[in-house]
Coordinates of C-alpha atoms and ligand atoms in Angstrom, one line a residue:
S1 CA -0.4 -0.2 0.4
S2 CA 1.2 3.5 -0.6
A3 CA 3.2 5.8 2.3
G4 CA 1.6 6.3 5.2
Q5 CA -1.4 4.0 4.4
V6 CA -2.4 0.6 6.3
T7 CA -4.6 -2.0 6.1
V8 CA -7.2 -3.2 8.8
H9 CA -9.3 -6.1 8.5
F10 CA -12.2 -6.0 11.3
I11 CA -14.2 -9.4 11.5
N12 CA -17.8 -8.0 12.9
R13 CA -19.7 -10.0 14.7
D14 CA -21.9 -11.6 11.9
G15 CA -18.3 -12.8 10.9
E16 CA -18.7 -10.4 8.1
R17 CA -14.8 -8.6 7.2
L18 CA -14.6 -4.7 6.7
T19 CA -12.1 -3.5 5.2
A20 CA -10.3 -0.3 5.9
T21 CA -7.6 2.2 4.2
A22 CA -6.3 3.6 7.7
K23 CA -3.4 6.5 8.4
E24 CA -0.7 5.3 10.5
G25 CA -1.4 7.6 14.1
E26 CA -5.1 6.7 13.4
S27 CA -6.4 4.5 16.6
L28 CA -8.5 1.7 15.5
L29 CA -11.8 3.2 17.2
E30 CA -11.0 6.2 14.7
V31 CA -10.7 4.0 11.6
V32 CA -13.8 2.9 12.3
V33 CA -15.5 6.3 12.3
N34 CA -13.6 7.9 9.8
Q35 CA -14.6 5.1 8.0
N36 CA -18.2 4.7 8.6
L37 CA -18.0 1.2 8.9
A38 CA -20.7 -0.3 10.3
I39 CA -20.1 -2.1 14.2
D40 CA -23.2 -1.9 16.6
G41 CA -22.2 1.0 19.6
F42 CA -18.4 1.2 18.8
G43 CA -15.9 3.3 21.0
A44 CA -19.4 4.8 22.6
C45 CA -16.9 7.3 24.9
E46 CA -15.2 8.4 22.0
G47 CA -11.7 7.0 23.1
T48 CA -11.7 8.7 27.1
L49 CA -11.1 5.1 28.4
A50 CA -14.9 5.5 30.1
C51 CA -16.4 2.1 27.9
S52 CA -15.3 -0.9 26.2
T53 CA -17.1 -0.9 23.7
C54 CA -13.7 -0.4 21.7
H55 CA -13.0 -4.1 22.6
L56 CA -11.6 -5.5 19.6
I57 CA -9.5 -9.0 20.1
F58 CA -6.4 -9.6 18.2
E59 CA -4.4 -12.2 16.9
K60 CA -1.1 -13.4 19.1
N61 CA 1.3 -12.5 17.7
T62 CA 0.1 -9.5 16.8
F63 CA -1.0 -8.6 20.4
Q64 CA 2.7 -9.3 21.8
K65 CA 3.8 -6.9 19.1
L66 CA 1.8 -4.1 20.7
E67 CA 2.5 -1.2 23.0
T68 CA 2.1 -1.5 26.4
V69 CA -1.2 -1.1 27.7
S70 CA -1.6 1.8 30.3
D71 CA -3.3 1.0 34.1
E72 CA -6.2 2.8 33.2
E73 CA -6.6 0.4 29.5
L74 CA -6.8 -2.6 32.1
D75 CA -9.2 -1.5 34.1
M76 CA -11.8 -0.7 31.5
L77 CA -10.3 -4.1 30.0
D78 CA -11.9 -5.5 32.9
L79 CA -15.1 -4.8 32.5
A80 CA -15.4 -5.7 28.8
Y81 CA -17.5 -9.2 27.9
G82 CA -15.9 -12.5 26.8
L83 CA -12.3 -10.3 27.7
T84 CA -9.6 -12.6 26.4
E85 CA -5.8 -12.7 27.0
T86 CA -5.4 -10.9 23.0
S87 CA -7.8 -9.1 24.2
R88 CA -7.1 -4.7 24.0
L89 CA -9.1 -1.6 23.5
G90 CA -10.0 -0.2 19.7
C91 CA -9.0 3.4 20.9
Q92 CA -5.7 3.0 22.5
V93 CA -4.0 1.1 19.7
R94 CA -2.2 3.2 17.0
M95 CA -2.0 2.0 13.5
K96 CA 1.9 1.5 12.4
K97 CA 3.8 0.3 9.7
W98 CA 4.2 -3.1 10.6
M99 CA 0.3 -3.7 11.0
D100 CA 0.1 -3.3 7.8
G101 CA -2.6 -6.1 6.6
L102 CA -4.1 -7.0 10.7
T103 CA -6.6 -8.4 11.2
V104 CA -8.8 -8.0 14.7
R105 CA -11.7 -9.7 15.7
V106 CA -15.0 -7.9 17.5
P107 CA -16.3 -9.5 20.4
M108 CA -19.7 -11.0 20.5
D109 CA -21.0 -8.7 23.2
V110 CA -20.3 -5.2 24.2
S111 CA -20.3 -3.9 27.8
D112 CA -21.2 0.4 28.4
I113 CA -21.4 1.4 31.9
R114 CA -23.8 3.5 30.5
R115 CA -25.8 1.4 29.2
Q116 CA -26.6 -0.6 31.8
L117 CA -27.2 2.7 34.4
G118 CA -29.7 3.5 31.8
A119 CA -31.6 0.0 31.5
G120 CA -35.5 -0.3 31.6
E121 CA -35.7 3.2 30.0
Q122 CA -36.0 1.7 26.4
S123 CA -39.0 2.9 24.4
Ligands
LIG1 FE1 -14.7 4.2 25.0 FE2 -12.6 3.0 23.6 S1 -14.0 4.2 23.3 S2 -12.8 2.9 26.4

């Protein structure tokens, strides 16, 4: 791919593969938002580490190469449903050149604390 562009694939909940062209330095949340990817409820807190709806599951060898997770991210990850050993929050992972061709999986369920607090208000 051309300079500064990185291809990333998201495996959505229904198994559909969404492919996007990202810019180096963009977070995975920004990729989803900027490319209008149809991932329901993704990134509810807009990257402020206040939800866990941007939970993504990485392949093991990619996961090991990612930058270290911060305590704040770990705290929020603990609240994510379906946490795996290779889970990260998409808003905290920035695209790098070496990630070209990356595949990440959207977990089946998301937990948005704010939605749980507001449960029962659906009309
Ligand atoms: Fe809420 Fe990442 S978008 S923690």
